Coordinates of C-alpha atoms and ligand atoms in Angstrom, one line a residue:
Chain A
X26 CA -1.4 -16.1 6.3
X27 CA -4.9 -15.7 7.4
X28 CA -6.1 -19.0 5.9
X29 CA -6.6 -17.5 2.5
X30 CA -5.9 -20.7 0.8
X31 CA -8.3 -23.5 -0.2
X32 CA -11.4 -21.3 0.2
X33 CA -13.7 -20.8 -2.8
X34 CA -14.8 -17.3 -3.6
X35 CA -18.4 -17.5 -1.9
X36 CA -16.8 -18.6 1.4
X37 CA -14.0 -16.2 0.8
X38 CA -16.5 -13.3 0.5
X39 CA -18.5 -14.4 3.5
X40 CA -15.4 -14.3 5.6
X41 CA -14.6 -10.9 4.5
X42 CA -18.3 -9.8 5.4
X43 CA -18.5 -11.4 8.6
X44 CA -18.5 -9.0 11.5
X45 CA -17.2 -6.2 9.2
X46 CA -19.8 -3.4 9.0
X47 CA -18.0 -1.5 6.3
X48 CA -17.6 -4.5 4.0
X49 CA -21.3 -5.3 4.5
X50 CA -22.3 -1.7 3.4
X51 CA -20.2 -1.9 0.4
X52 CA -21.5 -5.3 -0.5
X53 CA -25.1 -4.0 -0.2
X54 CA -24.3 -0.8 -2.1
X55 CA -23.0 -2.8 -5.1
X56 CA -26.1 -5.0 -5.1
X57 CA -28.3 -2.0 -4.9
X58 CA -26.4 -0.2 -7.8
X59 CA -26.8 -3.5 -9.8
X60 CA -30.6 -3.6 -9.5
X61 CA -31.2 0.1 -9.3
X62 CA -32.3 0.7 -13.1
X63 CA -34.9 -2.3 -12.7
X64 CA -36.2 -0.5 -9.3
X65 CA -36.1 2.9 -11.0
X66 CA -37.9 1.9 -14.1
X67 CA -40.6 0.1 -12.1
X68 CA -41.1 3.2 -10.0
X69 CA -41.0 5.5 -13.1
X70 CA -38.4 7.6 -11.6
X71 CA -36.1 8.2 -14.7
X72 CA -34.7 11.3 -12.9
X73 CA -32.8 9.0 -10.4
X74 CA -31.2 7.0 -13.1
X75 CA -29.7 10.1 -14.4
X76 CA -28.5 11.1 -11.0
X77 CA -27.1 7.7 -10.3
X78 CA -25.4 7.5 -13.7
X79 CA -23.7 10.9 -13.2
X80 CA -22.6 9.8 -9.7
X81 CA -21.1 6.6 -10.9
X82 CA -19.1 8.5 -13.8
X83 CA -17.9 10.8 -11.1
X84 CA -17.2 7.9 -8.8
X85 CA -14.8 6.6 -11.5
X86 CA -12.8 9.9 -11.4
X87 CA -12.9 9.7 -7.7
X88 CA -11.6 6.1 -7.7
X89 CA -8.7 7.1 -9.9
X90 CA -8.0 10.0 -7.5
X91 CA -8.0 7.6 -4.7
X92 CA -5.1 5.8 -6.5
X93 CA -3.0 8.6 -6.5
X94 CA -4.1 10.4 -3.1
X95 CA -5.3 7.5 -1.1
X96 CA -2.6 4.9 -2.1
X97 CA 0.0 6.9 -3.5
X98 CA 0.0 10.0 -1.2
X99 CA 0.1 12.5 -4.1
X100 CA -2.5 15.2 -3.6
X101 CA -3.5 16.6 -7.0
X102 CA -5.7 19.7 -7.6
X103 CA -5.9 19.2 -11.2
X104 CA -7.8 16.0 -11.6
X105 CA -10.9 17.6 -13.3
X106 CA -8.5 18.2 -16.3
X107 CA -8.6 14.5 -17.2
X108 CA -12.5 14.5 -17.0
X109 CA -12.4 17.4 -19.5
X110 CA -9.9 15.7 -21.9
X111 CA -12.1 12.6 -22.1
X112 CA -15.2 14.7 -22.9
X113 CA -13.4 16.7 -25.6
X114 CA -12.3 13.5 -27.2
X115 CA -16.1 12.8 -27.6
X116 CA -17.0 16.4 -28.5
X117 CA -14.4 17.3 -31.1
X118 CA -14.6 14.2 -33.2
X119 CA -18.5 14.5 -33.1
X120 CA -18.1 18.1 -34.3
X121 CA -16.3 16.7 -37.3
X122 CA -19.2 14.0 -37.7
X123 CA -16.9 11.2 -36.5
X124 CA -19.3 9.3 -34.3
X125 CA -17.5 6.0 -33.8
X126 CA -17.3 5.2 -30.1
X127 CA -14.0 3.2 -30.5
X128 CA -12.3 6.3 -31.9
X129 CA -13.7 8.5 -29.0
X130 CA -12.7 5.9 -26.3
X131 CA -9.2 5.4 -28.0
X132 CA -8.6 9.1 -28.2
X133 CA -9.8 9.6 -24.6
X134 CA -7.3 6.9 -23.4
X135 CA -4.4 8.1 -25.4
X136 CA -4.8 11.8 -24.6
X137 CA -5.4 11.5 -21.1
X138 CA -2.5 9.0 -20.7
X139 CA -0.3 11.3 -22.6
X140 CA -1.4 14.3 -20.7
X141 CA -0.7 12.5 -17.5
X142 CA 2.7 11.3 -18.6
X143 CA 3.8 14.7 -19.7
X144 CA 2.6 16.6 -16.7
X145 CA 3.5 13.8 -14.3
X146 CA 7.0 13.9 -15.5
X147 CA 7.4 17.5 -14.3
X148 CA 4.9 17.4 -11.2
X149 CA 6.4 14.4 -9.7
X150 CA 9.7 16.3 -9.2
X151 CA 8.0 18.3 -6.6
X152 CA 6.3 17.4 -3.4
X153 CA 3.4 18.3 -1.0
X154 CA 2.2 21.8 -1.6
X155 CA 4.4 22.3 -4.7
X156 CA 2.8 19.3 -6.2
X157 CA -0.7 20.4 -5.5
X158 CA 0.1 23.9 -7.0
X159 CA 1.7 22.6 -10.1
X160 CA -1.0 20.1 -10.9
X161 CA -3.4 23.0 -10.5
X162 CA -1.2 25.1 -12.8
X163 CA -1.2 22.5 -15.6
X164 CA -5.0 22.0 -15.3
X165 CA -5.6 25.7 -15.6
X166 CA -3.2 25.9 -18.6
X167 CA -5.3 23.3 -20.3
X168 CA -8.5 25.2 -19.2
X169 CA -7.2 28.5 -20.8
X170 CA -6.1 26.7 -23.9
X171 CA -9.6 25.6 -24.4
X172 CA -11.2 28.8 -23.7
X173 CA -9.1 30.3 -26.5
X174 CA -10.1 27.8 -29.0
X175 CA -13.0 29.5 -30.8
X176 CA -13.7 26.8 -33.2
X177 CA -14.8 24.5 -30.4
X178 CA -17.0 27.1 -28.7
X179 CA -14.4 28.7 -26.4
X180 CA -16.1 29.4 -23.0
X181 CA -19.6 28.4 -24.4
X182 CA -18.4 24.9 -25.2
X183 CA -20.0 22.4 -27.6
X184 CA -23.2 20.6 -27.8
X185 CA -22.9 17.0 -28.6
X186 CA -25.8 16.1 -30.8
X187 CA -25.3 12.5 -30.6
X188 CA -23.5 9.9 -28.4
X189 CA -20.7 7.7 -29.3
X190 CA -21.8 4.9 -31.5
X191 CA -20.8 1.1 -30.8
X192 CA -22.6 -0.3 -33.8
X193 CA -23.7 -3.9 -33.3
X194 CA -22.3 -4.0 -29.6
X195 CA -24.6 -1.7 -27.6
X196 CA -26.5 1.5 -27.7
X197 CA -25.5 4.2 -25.2
X198 CA -28.4 6.4 -26.2
X199 CA -30.4 4.1 -24.1
X200 CA -30.1 5.5 -20.5
X201 CA -30.1 2.1 -18.9
X202 CA -27.4 0.7 -21.3
X203 CA -25.3 3.8 -20.5
X204 CA -25.8 3.2 -16.7
X205 CA -24.7 -0.3 -17.0
X206 CA -21.7 0.5 -19.0
X207 CA -20.6 3.0 -16.6
X208 CA -21.2 0.7 -13.6
X209 CA -19.2 -2.1 -15.3
X210 CA -16.2 0.1 -15.9
X211 CA -16.3 1.4 -12.4
X212 CA -16.4 -2.1 -10.9
X213 CA -13.6 -3.0 -13.2
X214 CA -11.5 -0.1 -12.0
X215 CA -12.1 -1.0 -8.6
X216 CA -11.1 -4.6 -9.1
X217 CA -7.9 -3.5 -10.9
X218 CA -7.0 -1.2 -8.1
X219 CA -7.6 -4.0 -5.6
X220 CA -5.3 -6.3 -7.6
X221 CA -2.6 -3.7 -7.9
X222 CA -2.8 -2.7 -4.3
X223 CA -2.0 -6.3 -3.2
X224 CA 0.5 -6.9 -5.9
X225 CA 4.2 -5.8 -5.9
X226 CA 3.5 -2.4 -7.5
X227 CA 0.8 -1.5 -5.1
X228 CA 3.1 -2.4 -2.1
X229 CA 5.8 -0.1 -3.4
X230 CA 3.3 2.7 -4.1
X231 CA 1.8 2.5 -0.6
X232 CA 5.3 2.4 0.7
X233 CA 6.0 5.6 -1.1
X234 CA 2.9 7.2 0.5
X235 CA 4.1 6.3 4.1
X236 CA 7.8 6.8 3.8
X237 CA 9.4 7.7 0.5
X238 CA 12.9 8.1 1.9
X239 CA 12.5 4.3 3.3
X240 CA 11.6 3.1 -0.1
X241 CA 14.5 5.0 -1.9
X242 CA 16.8 3.3 0.7
X243 CA 15.4 -0.1 -0.3
X244 CA 16.6 0.7 -3.7
X245 CA 13.3 1.7 -5.5
X246 CA 13.2 4.5 -7.9
X247 CA 10.0 5.9 -6.2
X248 CA 9.6 8.4 -9.0
X249 CA 8.9 5.7 -11.5
X250 CA 6.3 4.0 -9.4
X251 CA 4.5 7.2 -8.7
X252 CA 4.7 8.3 -12.4
X253 CA 3.0 5.0 -13.5
X254 CA 0.4 5.3 -10.8
X255 CA -0.3 8.9 -11.9
X256 CA -0.6 7.8 -15.7
X257 CA -3.0 4.9 -14.7
X258 CA -5.2 7.3 -12.6
X259 CA -5.1 9.9 -15.3
X260 CA -6.3 7.5 -18.0
X261 CA -9.3 6.1 -15.8
X262 CA -10.2 9.7 -15.3
X263 CA -10.0 10.1 -19.0
X264 CA -12.5 7.6 -19.7
X265 CA -14.7 8.9 -17.0
X266 CA -14.6 12.1 -19.1
X267 CA -15.6 10.1 -22.2
X268 CA -18.7 8.9 -20.3
X269 CA -19.3 12.4 -19.0
X270 CA -19.4 13.9 -22.3
X271 CA -21.7 11.3 -23.6
X272 CA -23.8 11.8 -20.5
X273 CA -24.2 15.5 -20.4
X274 CA -24.3 15.8 -24.4
X275 CA -22.4 19.0 -23.8
X276 CA -18.7 19.9 -23.3
X277 CA -17.2 23.1 -22.0
X278 CA -13.8 24.3 -20.5
X279 CA -15.8 24.8 -17.2
X280 CA -15.6 21.0 -16.7
X281 CA -12.0 21.3 -15.9
X282 CA -12.4 24.2 -13.6
X283 CA -10.3 23.8 -10.4
X284 CA -13.4 23.8 -8.3
X285 CA -14.3 20.6 -9.8
X286 CA -11.2 19.1 -8.8
X287 CA -11.6 20.2 -5.3
X288 CA -15.0 18.5 -5.3
X289 CA -13.5 15.2 -6.4
X290 CA -11.1 15.6 -3.4
X291 CA -14.1 16.5 -1.2
X292 CA -16.0 13.4 -2.4
X293 CA -12.8 11.1 -1.7
X294 CA -12.6 12.5 1.8
X295 CA -16.3 11.9 2.4
X296 CA -16.0 8.2 1.5
X297 CA -12.6 7.7 3.1
X298 CA -9.2 8.1 1.4
X299 CA -7.4 4.9 0.7
X300 CA -10.5 2.9 0.9
X301 CA -11.4 0.8 -2.2
X302 CA -15.2 1.6 -2.1
X303 CA -14.9 5.1 -0.7
X304 CA -14.9 6.9 -3.9
X305 CA -18.4 5.1 -4.7
X306 CA -19.8 6.1 -1.3
X307 CA -18.5 9.6 -1.4
X308 CA -19.6 10.4 -5.0
X309 CA -23.1 8.9 -4.7
X310 CA -23.6 10.6 -1.1
X311 CA -22.2 13.9 -2.5
X312 CA -24.6 14.0 -5.5
X313 CA -27.6 12.9 -3.7
X314 CA -27.0 15.5 -0.8
X315 CA -26.3 18.2 -3.4
X316 CA -29.6 17.4 -5.2
X317 CA -31.6 17.3 -1.8
X318 CA -30.0 20.1 -0.1
X319 CA -30.1 22.5 -3.1
X320 CA -33.9 21.9 -3.4
X321 CA -34.2 22.8 0.3
X322 CA -31.9 25.7 0.8
X323 CA -29.8 28.0 -1.3
X324 CA -27.1 27.8 1.4
X325 CA -26.6 24.1 0.5
X326 CA -22.8 24.7 0.0
X327 CA -22.6 25.8 3.5
X328 CA -24.5 22.9 4.9
X329 CA -22.5 20.5 2.9
X330 CA -19.2 22.2 4.1
X331 CA -20.3 21.9 7.6
X332 CA -21.2 18.1 7.2
X333 CA -17.8 17.5 5.8
X334 CA -16.0 19.2 8.8
X335 CA -18.2 17.2 11.1
X336 CA -17.2 14.0 9.2
X337 CA -13.6 14.9 9.3
X338 CA -13.5 15.9 13.0
X339 CA -15.8 13.2 14.3
X340 CA -15.4 10.2 12.1
X341 CA -11.6 9.8 11.2
X342 CA -11.5 8.4 7.8
X343 CA -14.8 9.6 6.4
X344 CA -17.9 7.2 6.1
X345 CA -15.6 4.4 6.3
X346 CA -14.2 5.6 9.7
X347 CA -17.8 6.0 11.0
X348 CA -18.7 2.5 9.9
X349 CA -15.6 1.0 11.4
X350 CA -16.6 2.5 14.7
X351 CA -19.8 0.6 14.5
X352 CA -17.9 -2.6 13.6
X353 CA -16.3 -4.8 16.2
X354 CA -13.2 -5.3 14.0
X355 CA -10.7 -2.5 13.7
X356 CA -10.4 -0.8 10.4
X357 CA -6.7 -1.3 10.4
X358 CA -7.0 -4.4 8.4
X359 CA -9.3 -2.9 5.8
X360 CA -7.2 0.1 4.8
X361 CA -5.6 -1.5 2.1
X362 CA -8.5 -3.8 0.9
Chain Q
X9 CA 50.1 -27.4 12.9
X10 CA 46.3 -27.4 12.6
X11 CA 46.1 -25.5 15.9
X12 CA 48.4 -22.8 14.7
X13 CA 46.6 -22.4 11.3
X14 CA 43.3 -22.1 13.1
X15 CA 44.9 -19.4 15.4
X16 CA 46.1 -17.6 12.3
X17 CA 42.6 -17.5 10.8
X18 CA 41.2 -16.3 14.0
X19 CA 43.7 -13.5 14.2
X20 CA 43.0 -12.6 10.7
X21 CA 39.3 -12.3 11.4
X22 CA 40.0 -10.2 14.5
X23 CA 42.3 -7.6 13.1
X24 CA 42.2 -7.7 9.3
X25 CA 45.7 -6.8 8.0
X26 CA 45.9 -3.5 6.1
X27 CA 47.0 -5.3 2.7
X28 CA 43.4 -6.7 2.7
X29 CA 41.2 -5.7 -0.3
X30 CA 39.2 -2.5 0.7
X31 CA 35.5 -2.4 -0.1
X32 CA 35.0 1.3 0.1
X33 CA 37.3 4.2 -0.5
X34 CA 36.6 8.0 -0.4
X35 CA 38.9 10.4 -1.7
X36 CA 39.1 13.9 -0.6
X37 CA 35.2 14.3 -0.1
X38 CA 33.7 17.6 0.6
X39 CA 30.2 18.7 1.4
X40 CA 29.1 22.1 2.6
X41 CA 25.6 23.4 3.6
X42 CA 25.8 27.2 2.7
X43 CA 28.8 28.4 4.8
X44 CA 28.9 25.3 7.1
X45 CA 31.5 22.7 6.1
X46 CA 29.8 19.3 7.1
X47 CA 32.3 17.1 5.3
X48 CA 35.9 18.3 5.1
X49 CA 38.4 16.5 2.9
X50 CA 37.4 13.0 4.1
X51 CA 39.5 10.2 2.8
X52 CA 38.3 6.9 4.3
X53 CA 39.0 3.3 3.6
X54 CA 36.8 0.4 4.8
X55 CA 38.3 -2.9 4.5
X56 CA 36.4 -5.9 3.4
X57 CA 35.0 -7.9 6.3
X58 CA 35.8 -5.4 9.0
X59 CA 33.4 -3.5 11.4
X60 CA 34.6 0.1 11.0
X61 CA 33.3 2.5 13.5
X62 CA 33.0 6.2 13.1
X63 CA 32.8 8.4 16.3
X64 CA 32.7 12.0 16.8
X65 CA 30.7 14.7 18.8
X66 CA 27.2 15.9 17.8
X67 CA 27.1 17.6 14.7
X68 CA 30.5 16.3 13.6
X69 CA 29.2 15.4 10.2
X70 CA 28.7 11.6 10.7
X71 CA 25.2 11.3 9.2
X72 CA 26.2 13.7 6.3
X73 CA 29.1 11.2 5.6
X74 CA 26.7 8.4 5.6
X75 CA 24.3 10.1 3.3
X76 CA 27.2 10.8 0.8
X77 CA 28.1 7.3 0.8
X78 CA 24.6 6.1 0.3
X79 CA 23.9 8.6 -2.3
X80 CA 21.1 10.5 -0.7
X81 CA 23.4 13.6 -0.8
X82 CA 25.7 14.5 -3.5
X83 CA 29.3 15.5 -2.5
X84 CA 30.6 19.0 -3.7
X85 CA 34.0 17.4 -4.8
X86 CA 35.7 14.2 -4.0
X87 CA 35.3 10.7 -5.3
X88 CA 33.6 7.4 -3.7
X89 CA 34.8 4.1 -4.8
X90 CA 32.8 1.1 -3.8
X91 CA 33.8 -2.5 -4.7
X92 CA 36.4 -1.1 -7.2
X93 CA 33.7 0.8 -9.1
X94 CA 33.5 4.6 -9.0
X95 CA 30.0 5.4 -7.7
X96 CA 30.2 9.1 -7.0
X97 CA 27.5 9.7 -9.7
X98 CA 25.5 6.7 -9.1
X99 CA 22.0 7.4 -7.8
X100 CA 21.0 6.2 -4.4
X101 CA 18.7 3.5 -5.5
X102 CA 21.4 1.9 -7.8
X103 CA 23.9 1.9 -5.0
X104 CA 21.5 -0.1 -3.0
X105 CA 21.5 -2.8 -5.9
X106 CA 25.3 -2.7 -5.9
X107 CA 25.3 -3.7 -2.3
X108 CA 25.4 -0.6 -0.2
X109 CA 22.5 -0.5 2.3
X110 CA 21.8 1.9 5.1
X111 CA 20.0 2.3 8.4
X112 CA 18.7 5.6 9.6
X113 CA 19.7 7.5 12.8
X114 CA 15.8 8.3 13.1
X115 CA 13.8 5.1 12.8
X116 CA 12.5 5.0 9.4
X117 CA 9.8 2.2 8.7
X118 CA 6.5 1.9 6.9
X119 CA 4.6 2.2 10.1
X120 CA 1.0 1.2 9.0
X121 CA 2.4 -2.1 7.5
X122 CA 3.2 -5.2 9.4
X123 CA 6.6 -6.1 10.3
X124 CA 6.6 -8.9 7.8
X125 CA 5.4 -6.7 5.1
X126 CA 8.2 -4.2 5.8
X127 CA 10.8 -6.9 5.3
X128 CA 9.0 -8.4 2.2
X129 CA 9.3 -5.1 0.5
X130 CA 13.1 -5.0 0.9
X131 CA 13.2 -8.8 -0.3
X132 CA 11.0 -7.6 -3.2
X133 CA 13.6 -5.2 -4.3
X134 CA 16.3 -7.8 -4.5
X135 CA 14.2 -10.5 -6.3
X136 CA 13.1 -9.6 -9.7
X137 CA 11.2 -6.4 -10.7
X138 CA 8.3 -4.9 -8.9
X139 CA 6.2 -3.9 -11.9
X140 CA 3.7 -6.6 -11.3
X141 CA 0.3 -5.4 -11.1
X142 CA -1.9 -8.6 -10.8
X143 CA -0.6 -11.4 -8.7
X144 CA -0.8 -10.8 -4.9
X145 CA 2.4 -10.7 -2.8
X146 CA 0.8 -12.9 -0.4
X147 CA 1.1 -15.7 -2.8
X148 CA 4.8 -15.3 -3.2
X149 CA 5.8 -17.9 -0.7
X150 CA 9.5 -17.4 -1.5
X151 CA 9.5 -13.9 -0.8
X152 CA 7.8 -14.6 2.6
X153 CA 10.2 -17.4 3.5
X154 CA 13.2 -15.0 2.9
X155 CA 11.7 -12.3 4.9
X156 CA 10.9 -14.5 7.8
X157 CA 14.6 -15.6 7.6
X158 CA 15.8 -12.2 8.1
X159 CA 13.3 -11.6 11.0
X160 CA 14.7 -14.7 12.7
X161 CA 18.1 -13.3 12.3
X162 CA 17.1 -10.4 14.6
X163 CA 14.8 -12.4 16.7
X164 CA 11.6 -10.6 15.6
X165 CA 9.9 -13.7 14.0
X166 CA 7.2 -13.7 16.7
X167 CA 6.2 -10.3 15.8
X168 CA 5.8 -10.8 12.3
X169 CA 2.2 -10.1 12.2
X170 CA 2.3 -7.0 14.3
X171 CA 2.1 -3.4 12.7
X172 CA 5.5 -1.9 12.7
X173 CA 3.9 1.0 14.6
X174 CA 3.1 -1.2 17.6
X175 CA 6.6 -2.4 18.3
X176 CA 8.8 -1.0 21.0
X177 CA 11.6 1.4 20.2
X178 CA 14.1 -1.3 20.5
X179 CA 12.3 -3.7 18.3
X180 CA 11.9 -1.1 15.7
X181 CA 15.7 -0.7 15.7
X182 CA 16.0 -4.4 15.3
X183 CA 13.5 -4.3 12.4
X184 CA 15.6 -1.6 10.7
X185 CA 18.5 -4.1 10.9
X186 CA 16.4 -6.9 9.4
X187 CA 15.3 -4.6 6.5
X188 CA 19.1 -3.7 5.8
X189 CA 20.1 -7.3 5.9
X190 CA 17.1 -8.3 3.5
X191 CA 18.9 -6.0 0.9
X192 CA 21.9 -8.5 0.9
X193 CA 24.4 -5.8 1.3
X194 CA 28.2 -6.2 0.8
X195 CA 28.6 -3.1 3.1
X196 CA 26.0 -2.1 5.8
X197 CA 26.0 1.6 6.8
X198 CA 24.5 1.9 10.3
X199 CA 23.7 5.2 11.7
X200 CA 23.6 5.0 15.6
X201 CA 21.7 1.6 15.8
X202 CA 21.7 2.0 19.6
X203 CA 20.2 5.5 19.6
X204 CA 17.6 5.9 22.3
X205 CA 17.9 2.4 23.5
X206 CA 17.8 1.1 27.0
X207 CA 20.9 -0.8 28.4
X208 CA 19.2 -4.0 28.0
X209 CA 18.2 -3.2 24.4
X210 CA 21.7 -2.2 23.8
X211 CA 23.2 -5.3 24.8
X212 CA 20.8 -7.4 22.6
X213 CA 21.7 -5.0 19.6
X214 CA 25.5 -5.6 20.4
X215 CA 24.9 -9.3 20.5
X216 CA 23.0 -9.2 17.3
X217 CA 25.6 -7.2 15.3
X218 CA 28.5 -9.3 16.6
X219 CA 26.6 -12.4 15.1
X220 CA 26.8 -10.4 11.8
X221 CA 30.4 -9.7 12.1
X222 CA 32.6 -11.6 9.4
X223 CA 29.6 -12.2 7.1
X224 CA 29.2 -8.6 6.2
X225 CA 31.2 -5.5 6.2
X226 CA 29.9 -2.7 8.5
X227 CA 30.6 0.9 8.8
X228 CA 29.2 1.8 12.2
X229 CA 28.3 5.3 13.3
X230 CA 27.8 5.1 17.1
X231 CA 28.0 7.3 20.1
X232 CA 27.8 4.4 22.6
X233 CA 31.6 3.8 23.2
X234 CA 31.0 0.4 24.9
X235 CA 29.5 -0.7 21.7
X236 CA 32.2 0.6 19.8
X237 CA 34.8 -1.1 21.8
X238 CA 32.9 -4.3 21.7
X239 CA 32.4 -4.4 17.9
X240 CA 34.9 -2.4 16.0
X241 CA 37.9 -3.7 14.5
X242 CA 39.0 -0.3 13.5
X243 CA 37.6 3.2 14.3
X244 CA 37.8 6.6 12.8
X245 CA 37.3 9.9 14.5
X246 CA 35.4 12.6 12.8
X247 CA 35.5 16.1 14.2
X248 CA 33.9 19.2 12.5
X249 CA 33.6 17.3 9.3
X250 CA 37.2 16.0 9.2
X251 CA 38.7 12.7 10.1
X252 CA 41.3 13.5 12.7
X253 CA 42.5 9.8 13.3
X254 CA 42.0 6.3 12.0
X255 CA 43.5 3.0 13.6
X256 CA 42.6 -0.1 15.4
X257 CA 40.0 0.5 18.0
X258 CA 42.8 -0.2 20.7
X259 CA 45.0 2.5 19.2
X260 CA 42.1 4.9 19.2
X261 CA 41.2 4.3 22.6
X262 CA 44.6 5.1 23.9
X263 CA 45.3 8.1 21.6
X264 CA 45.5 11.1 23.6
X265 CA 44.6 13.5 20.8
X266 CA 41.4 11.7 20.4
X267 CA 40.7 11.7 24.0
X268 CA 40.9 15.4 24.2
X269 CA 38.9 16.0 20.9
X270 CA 36.2 13.7 21.8
X271 CA 36.3 11.0 24.4
X272 CA 37.3 13.3 27.3
X273 CA 34.3 15.6 26.3
X274 CA 31.7 12.7 26.7
Ligands
ATP425 N1 20.4 19.2 5.1 C1 21.2 20.0 5.8 N2 21.0 21.3 5.7 C2 21.9 22.1 6.4 N3 22.5 21.8 7.3 C3 22.7 20.6 7.7 C4 21.9 19.5 6.9 N4 22.3 18.3 7.5 C5 23.1 18.5 8.3 N5 23.5 19.9 8.6 C6 24.4 20.4 9.4 O1 25.7 19.7 9.3 C7 26.3 19.4 10.4 C8 26.7 17.9 10.5 O2 25.4 17.4 10.7 P1 25.2 15.7 10.8 O3 23.9 15.4 10.9 O4 26.0 15.0 9.9 O5 26.0 15.4 12.1 P2 26.1 14.2 13.1 O6 27.6 13.9 13.2 O7 25.4 13.0 12.5 O8 25.6 14.6 14.5 P3 24.7 13.8 15.6 O9 25.7 13.0 16.4 O10 23.9 14.6 16.2 O11 23.8 12.7 14.8 C9 25.4 20.0 11.5 O12 25.9 21.2 12.0 C10 24.1 20.0 10.9 O13 23.3 21.0 11.5
MG426 MG1 23.8 11.9 12.9

């Protein structure tokens, strides 16, 4: 309705950027992420490539959380469980000397989707605080199950001596290759989310977030749509876990601790819930701040907490909210883009 | 001759004969919340094509009855027959697809979406499935055209790009009607569509509903007696969960028992 027809994609992109500060920042961020390894290698700062790789892996998990919290209105406090599942799907096969990356990735997708489906079937019968508590409970169950598995290192976890192999395709032992694989997958997830949220499915999901009773009265079985979103999100986070296991070369039950789930929510809020690029901004900012602040003061948790409170109080809608204040266009139109 | 036939048709439209097919029947419906009996052996018949009003004092159980009919509440006992089919155990979302749509006493919209998007969601539900993950709804011209058509029916077409949140109360109530119409119901359950409206807005809404008369069967819960007298073919009176009278609106108007129980009080 806003003349979206007949425009080729560069002019379409320009129209979206014009006078829209948040979109300009996101565009710059994507460009920066695309050229970062080149810059970092030139400056010989490989530490930052590691930091960014980790941030982007976490960003995938936050983006998947955005799908259920930001667009679906389901606040889960057990999302780190999916990261853990994905990582164990690398660690356990490797322990048995199965290094094939397709096996690892396939297992990560399968196991996280299955876990999402089985827990979602039960969790989604509840709402609000009960939903938060039950997602937390399932994540903790998984945590304690893995702690009890002595074969796989129990609390101590497992060291992954070798990353997943994709023979003849690429070699993620190379940090730059791993970085681009992660970035590509992240951008793919964001694009998928964008398409879904503008398609029929996403409209129904967003309707459920704002007024589930209304959606039911329209004849939608809201439970079904929420469950599908939950499974898609869980699977995305599972793949993030696959990357995380490969990246850290180490897995332990601690990865699924509920504090990590809380951190994911924290990052989502920093970037702005329901904002497509919010998770990238949130994860990158969180990890950079954590890095700098922890070198600067042992009270960095406190400082970070205060910053979050300030962000929530003063800039409604996280960094996106702040950027929108500086933009002459309202943020209304962007909440779903 | 032709004149006579026309008059007969007109009369038939105004006061449907009792022999006409019924679209909805409840048999001995019961619902309690703890010790409180909200619906007490309600046996109600709604004839195809009529506007049937339900009146009654605050807390009489009118909304509860609508919720039982729409399926958002389950009755403790009794049966609901819709269009010749027992729907007592049919879940709410399936009843909508069978042609039973409701509006809410308290406005229930997707406030952060536009007026058009609100109606499009309803249209989406009646045109194919919604498990489409890739192609944007904005490219579905047919869905849009249909939605605009329903907005025109409630005279909101000029506000289609406004956020639902930005509408006045009266307009939001109109939008609720457009959404309910978009579900292409056979029976429309309206819960106090005039609630909280100004005189002027109420008049507009009465006109709007009068336009719908004849096309759709309407079960109208309403406090505004002027609206009931203007619209309803038949009226039932609900007091403390039970029906105390059903008849043509004229009969109810002059029924002394009803006046004592309800109208006198107002
Ligand atoms: N979910 C519920 N739980 C407990 N009690 C309820 C519930 N819903 C309604 N009630 C009670 O049932 C009775 C009937 O309520 P209902 O909302 O159906 O009345 P109503 O006729 O629609 O009233 P109003 O004219 O105020 O809209 C009231 O006493 C109300 O307090
Ligand atoms: Mg009521």
